[in-house]
PDB file of C-alpha atoms in Angstrom:
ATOM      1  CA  UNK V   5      25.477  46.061  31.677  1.00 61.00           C
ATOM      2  CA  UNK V   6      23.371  45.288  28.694  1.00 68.00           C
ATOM      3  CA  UNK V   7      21.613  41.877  27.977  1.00 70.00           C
ATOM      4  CA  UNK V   8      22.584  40.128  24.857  1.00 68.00           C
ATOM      5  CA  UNK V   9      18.781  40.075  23.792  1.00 65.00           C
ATOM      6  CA  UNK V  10      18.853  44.078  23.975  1.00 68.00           C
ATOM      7  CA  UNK V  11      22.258  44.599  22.466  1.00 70.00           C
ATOM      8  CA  UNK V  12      21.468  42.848  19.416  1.00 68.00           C
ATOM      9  CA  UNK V  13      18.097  43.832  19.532  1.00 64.00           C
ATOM     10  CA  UNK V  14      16.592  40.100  19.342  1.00 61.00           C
ATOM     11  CA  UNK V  15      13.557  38.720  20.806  1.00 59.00           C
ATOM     12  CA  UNK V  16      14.638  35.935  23.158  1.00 55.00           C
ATOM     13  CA  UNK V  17      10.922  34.595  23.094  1.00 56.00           C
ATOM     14  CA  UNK V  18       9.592  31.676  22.273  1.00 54.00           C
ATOM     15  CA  UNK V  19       7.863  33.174  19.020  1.00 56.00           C
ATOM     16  CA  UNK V  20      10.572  33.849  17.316  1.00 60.00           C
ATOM     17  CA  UNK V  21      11.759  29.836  17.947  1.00 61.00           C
ATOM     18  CA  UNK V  22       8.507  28.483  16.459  1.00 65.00           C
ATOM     19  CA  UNK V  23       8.907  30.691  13.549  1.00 77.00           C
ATOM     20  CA  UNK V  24      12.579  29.435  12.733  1.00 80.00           C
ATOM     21  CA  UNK V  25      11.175  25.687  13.511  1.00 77.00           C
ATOM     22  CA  UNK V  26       8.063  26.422  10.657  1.00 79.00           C
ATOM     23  CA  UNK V  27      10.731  28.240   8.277  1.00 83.00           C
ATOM     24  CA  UNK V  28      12.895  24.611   8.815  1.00 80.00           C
ATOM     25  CA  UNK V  29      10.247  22.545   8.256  1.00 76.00           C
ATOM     26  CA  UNK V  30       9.526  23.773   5.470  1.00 78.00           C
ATOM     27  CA  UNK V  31      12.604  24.245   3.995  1.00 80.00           C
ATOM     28  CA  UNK V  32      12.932  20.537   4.615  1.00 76.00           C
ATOM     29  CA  UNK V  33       9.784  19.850   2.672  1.00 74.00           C
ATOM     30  CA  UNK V  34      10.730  21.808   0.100  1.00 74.00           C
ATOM     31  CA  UNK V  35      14.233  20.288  -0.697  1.00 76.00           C
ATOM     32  CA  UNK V  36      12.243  16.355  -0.341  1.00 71.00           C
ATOM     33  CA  UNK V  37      12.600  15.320   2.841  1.00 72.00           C
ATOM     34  CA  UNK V  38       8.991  14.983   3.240  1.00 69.00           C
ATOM     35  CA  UNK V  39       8.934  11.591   1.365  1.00 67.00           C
ATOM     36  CA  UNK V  40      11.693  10.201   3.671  1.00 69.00           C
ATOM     37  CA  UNK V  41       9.325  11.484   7.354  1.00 68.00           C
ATOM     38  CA  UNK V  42       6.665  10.102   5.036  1.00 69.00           C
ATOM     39  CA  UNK V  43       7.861   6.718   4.887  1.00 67.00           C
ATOM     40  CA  UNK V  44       9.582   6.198   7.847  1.00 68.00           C
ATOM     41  CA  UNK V  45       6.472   7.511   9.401  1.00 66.00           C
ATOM     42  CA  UNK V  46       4.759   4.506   6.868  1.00 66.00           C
ATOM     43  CA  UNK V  47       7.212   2.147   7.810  1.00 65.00           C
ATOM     44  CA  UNK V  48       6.606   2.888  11.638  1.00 65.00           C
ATOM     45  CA  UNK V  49       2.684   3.036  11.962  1.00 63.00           C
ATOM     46  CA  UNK V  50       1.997   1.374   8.110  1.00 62.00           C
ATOM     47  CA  UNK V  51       0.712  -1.342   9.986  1.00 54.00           C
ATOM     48  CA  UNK V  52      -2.550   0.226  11.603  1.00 59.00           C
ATOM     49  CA  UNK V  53      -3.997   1.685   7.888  1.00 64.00           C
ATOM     50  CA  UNK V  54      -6.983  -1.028   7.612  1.00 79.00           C
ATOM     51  CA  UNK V  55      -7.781  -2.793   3.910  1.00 86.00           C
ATOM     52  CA  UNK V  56     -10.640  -1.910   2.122  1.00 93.00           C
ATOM     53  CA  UNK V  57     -12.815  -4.298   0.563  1.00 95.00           C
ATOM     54  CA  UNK V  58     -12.128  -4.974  -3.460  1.00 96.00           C
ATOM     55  CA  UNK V  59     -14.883  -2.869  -5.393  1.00 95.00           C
ATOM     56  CA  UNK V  60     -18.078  -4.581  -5.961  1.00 95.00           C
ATOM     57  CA  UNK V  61     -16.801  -4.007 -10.087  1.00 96.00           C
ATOM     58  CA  UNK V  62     -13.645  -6.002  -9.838  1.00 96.00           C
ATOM     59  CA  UNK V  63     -15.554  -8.809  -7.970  1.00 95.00           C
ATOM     60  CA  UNK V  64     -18.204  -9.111 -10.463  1.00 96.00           C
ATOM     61  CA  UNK V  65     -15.191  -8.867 -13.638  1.00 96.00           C
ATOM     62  CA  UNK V  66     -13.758 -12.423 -12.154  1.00 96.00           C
ATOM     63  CA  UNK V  67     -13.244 -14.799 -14.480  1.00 96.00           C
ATOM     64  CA  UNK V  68     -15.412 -17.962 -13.772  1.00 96.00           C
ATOM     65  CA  UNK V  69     -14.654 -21.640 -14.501  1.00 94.00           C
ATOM     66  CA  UNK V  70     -15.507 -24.833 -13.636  1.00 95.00           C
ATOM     67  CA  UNK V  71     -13.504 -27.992 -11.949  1.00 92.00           C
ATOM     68  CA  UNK V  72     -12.420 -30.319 -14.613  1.00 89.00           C
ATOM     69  CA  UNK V  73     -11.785 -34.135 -13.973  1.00 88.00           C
ATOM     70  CA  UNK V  74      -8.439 -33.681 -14.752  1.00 86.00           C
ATOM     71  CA  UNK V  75      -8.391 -30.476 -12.153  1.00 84.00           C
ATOM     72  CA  UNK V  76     -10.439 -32.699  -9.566  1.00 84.00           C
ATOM     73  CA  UNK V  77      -8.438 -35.488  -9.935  1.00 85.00           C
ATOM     74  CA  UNK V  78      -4.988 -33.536  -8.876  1.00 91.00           C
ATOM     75  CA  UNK V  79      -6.418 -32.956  -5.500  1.00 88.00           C
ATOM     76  CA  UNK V  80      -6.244 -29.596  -5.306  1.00 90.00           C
ATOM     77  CA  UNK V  81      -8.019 -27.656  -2.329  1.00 92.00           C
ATOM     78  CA  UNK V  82      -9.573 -24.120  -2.113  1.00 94.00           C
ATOM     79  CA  UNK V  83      -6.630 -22.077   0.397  1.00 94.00           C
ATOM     80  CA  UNK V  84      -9.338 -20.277   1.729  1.00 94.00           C
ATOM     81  CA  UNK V  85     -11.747 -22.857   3.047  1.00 94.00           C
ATOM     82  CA  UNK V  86      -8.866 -25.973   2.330  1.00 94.00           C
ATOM     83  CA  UNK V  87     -11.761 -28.328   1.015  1.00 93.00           C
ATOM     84  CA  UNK V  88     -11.289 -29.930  -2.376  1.00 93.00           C
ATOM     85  CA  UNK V  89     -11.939 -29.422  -5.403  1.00 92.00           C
ATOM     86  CA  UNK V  90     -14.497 -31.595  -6.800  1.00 92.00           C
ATOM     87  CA  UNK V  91     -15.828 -32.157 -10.545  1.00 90.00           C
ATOM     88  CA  UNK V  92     -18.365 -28.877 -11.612  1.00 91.00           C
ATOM     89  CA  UNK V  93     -17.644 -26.905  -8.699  1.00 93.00           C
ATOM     90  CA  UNK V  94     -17.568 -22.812  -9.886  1.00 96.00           C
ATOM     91  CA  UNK V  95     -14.340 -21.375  -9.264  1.00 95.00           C
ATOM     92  CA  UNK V  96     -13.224 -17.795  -9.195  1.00 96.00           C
ATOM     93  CA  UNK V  97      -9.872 -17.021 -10.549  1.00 96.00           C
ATOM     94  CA  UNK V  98      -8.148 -14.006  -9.465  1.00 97.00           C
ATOM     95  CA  UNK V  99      -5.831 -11.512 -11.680  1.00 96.00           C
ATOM     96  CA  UNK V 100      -3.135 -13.477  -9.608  1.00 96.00           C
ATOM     97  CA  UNK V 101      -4.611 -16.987 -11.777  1.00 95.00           C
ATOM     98  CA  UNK V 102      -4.799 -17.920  -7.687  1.00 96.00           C
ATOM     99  CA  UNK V 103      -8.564 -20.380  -7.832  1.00 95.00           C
ATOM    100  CA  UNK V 104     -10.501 -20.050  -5.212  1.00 96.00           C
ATOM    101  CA  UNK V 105     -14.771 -21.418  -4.762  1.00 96.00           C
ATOM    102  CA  UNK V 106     -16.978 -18.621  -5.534  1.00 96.00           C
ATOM    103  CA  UNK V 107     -18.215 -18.380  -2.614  1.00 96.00           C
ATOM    104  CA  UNK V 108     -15.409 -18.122  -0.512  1.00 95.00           C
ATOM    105  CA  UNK V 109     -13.293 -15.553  -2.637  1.00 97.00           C
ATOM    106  CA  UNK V 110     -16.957 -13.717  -2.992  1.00 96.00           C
ATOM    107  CA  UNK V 111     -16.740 -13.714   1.033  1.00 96.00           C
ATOM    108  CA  UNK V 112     -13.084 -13.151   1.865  1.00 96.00           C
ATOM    109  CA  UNK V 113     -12.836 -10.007  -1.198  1.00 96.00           C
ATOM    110  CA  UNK V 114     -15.846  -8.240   0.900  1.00 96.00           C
ATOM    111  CA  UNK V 115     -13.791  -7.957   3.323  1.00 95.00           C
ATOM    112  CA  UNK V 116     -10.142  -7.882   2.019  1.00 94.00           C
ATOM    113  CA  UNK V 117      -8.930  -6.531  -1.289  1.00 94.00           C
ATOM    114  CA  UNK V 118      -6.435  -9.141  -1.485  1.00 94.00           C
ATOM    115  CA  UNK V 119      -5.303 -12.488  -2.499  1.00 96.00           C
ATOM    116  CA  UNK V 120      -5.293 -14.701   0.387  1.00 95.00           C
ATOM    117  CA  UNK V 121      -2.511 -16.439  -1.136  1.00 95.00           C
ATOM    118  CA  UNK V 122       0.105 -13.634  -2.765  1.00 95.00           C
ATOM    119  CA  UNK V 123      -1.614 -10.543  -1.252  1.00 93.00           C
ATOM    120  CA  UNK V 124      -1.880  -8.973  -4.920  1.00 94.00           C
ATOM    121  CA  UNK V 125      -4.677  -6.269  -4.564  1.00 93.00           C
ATOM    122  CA  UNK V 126      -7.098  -5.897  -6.817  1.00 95.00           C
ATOM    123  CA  UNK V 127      -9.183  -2.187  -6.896  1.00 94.00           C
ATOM    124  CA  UNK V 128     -11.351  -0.689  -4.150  1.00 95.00           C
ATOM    125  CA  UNK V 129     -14.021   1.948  -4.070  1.00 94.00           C
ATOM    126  CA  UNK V 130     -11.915   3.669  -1.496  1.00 91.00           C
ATOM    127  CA  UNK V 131     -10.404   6.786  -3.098  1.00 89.00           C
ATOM    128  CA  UNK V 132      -7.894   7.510  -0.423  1.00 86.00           C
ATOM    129  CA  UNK V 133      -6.804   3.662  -0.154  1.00 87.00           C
ATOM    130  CA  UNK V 134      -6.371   4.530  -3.972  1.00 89.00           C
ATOM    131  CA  UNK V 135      -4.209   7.260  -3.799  1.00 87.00           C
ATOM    132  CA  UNK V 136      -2.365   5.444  -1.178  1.00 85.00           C
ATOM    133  CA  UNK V 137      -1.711   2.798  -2.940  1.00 88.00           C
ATOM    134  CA  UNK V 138      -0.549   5.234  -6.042  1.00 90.00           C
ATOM    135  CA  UNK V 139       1.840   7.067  -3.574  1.00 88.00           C
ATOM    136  CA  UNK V 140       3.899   4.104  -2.742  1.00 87.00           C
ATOM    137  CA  UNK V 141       4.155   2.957  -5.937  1.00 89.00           C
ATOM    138  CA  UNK V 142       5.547   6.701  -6.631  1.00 91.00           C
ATOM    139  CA  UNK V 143       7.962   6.111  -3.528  1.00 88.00           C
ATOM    140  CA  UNK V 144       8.947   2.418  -4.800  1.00 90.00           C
ATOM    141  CA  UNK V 145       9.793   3.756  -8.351  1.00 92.00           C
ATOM    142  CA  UNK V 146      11.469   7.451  -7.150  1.00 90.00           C
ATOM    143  CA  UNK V 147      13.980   4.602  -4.924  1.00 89.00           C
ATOM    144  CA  UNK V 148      14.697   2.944  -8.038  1.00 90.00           C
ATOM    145  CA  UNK V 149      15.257   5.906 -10.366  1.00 89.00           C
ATOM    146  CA  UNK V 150      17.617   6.888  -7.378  1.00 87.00           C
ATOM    147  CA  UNK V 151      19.551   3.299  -7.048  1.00 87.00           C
ATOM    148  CA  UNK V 152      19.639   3.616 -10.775  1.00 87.00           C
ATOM    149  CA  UNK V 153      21.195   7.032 -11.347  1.00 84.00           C
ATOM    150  CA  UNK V 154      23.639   6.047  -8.355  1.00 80.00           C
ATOM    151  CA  UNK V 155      24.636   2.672 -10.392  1.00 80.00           C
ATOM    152  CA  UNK V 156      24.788   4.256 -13.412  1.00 80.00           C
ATOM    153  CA  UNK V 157      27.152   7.456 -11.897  1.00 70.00           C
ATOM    154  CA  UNK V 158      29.667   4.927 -10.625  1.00 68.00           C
ATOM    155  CA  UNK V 159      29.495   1.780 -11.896  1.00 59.00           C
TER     156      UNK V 159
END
């Protein structure tokens, strides 16, 4: 008696698996499943992708004030070093309007491209932190479009 393989003239090998595995994968990838393995792979490992520091442009572009006695006399403290402000100290304010001493913001945005306070990121010289950044803000809007056109289908 014949084997099923030679009946039906199939090759029971493992080639012929791999190649039906690459043709579903990319099937999958081609219908948008990609984004979804994307960001469940993001939402399972998005931890380990390091910040960049903010770009030595936005740094520089920050506005810069000065304490008032009026500021000075509310008490208010720097979150990064928790000192006070006092009377003529420079301050850096962030897109955030977060106020921060020069000095530290100068120190903790070399390191960090956020706010220490809301985590608003300003720009880095990183172009693949960039695009990063640019892809989930694709992925965050696409989820909305899709909530939307759900809502608006049967609301």
């Amino acid at each position: 008696m014949a084997s099923y393989f030679d009946e039906h003239d199939t090759n029971s090998g493992d080639a012929q698996t791999e190649n039906d595995a690459l043709a579903l994968a990319r099937m999958l990838l081609m219908m948008g499943f990609g984004d979804e393995w994307n960001a469940e792979f993001e939402r399972m490992f998005g931890g380990n992708r390091k910040i960049p520091p903010a770009s030595a442009k936005s740094i520089q572009d920050l506005e810069t004030k000065f304490v008032s006695s009026s500021l000075a006399a509310q008490g208010l403290q720097c979150p990064v070093c928790l000192t006070e402000f006092d009377e003529e100290d420079e301050l850096k304010v962030l897109p955030c309007n977060h106020q921060f001493h020069t000095k530290c913001i100068i120190t903790w945005l070399q390191k960090v491209c956020s706010c220490p306070v809301c985590r608003h990121e300003l720009p880095t010289d990183d172009p693949d932190y960039e695009a990063y950044k640019k892809e989930k803000a694709r992925a965050k809007q696409r989820e909305f479009e899709l909530e939307t056109l759900h809502n608006s289908m049967f609301a």
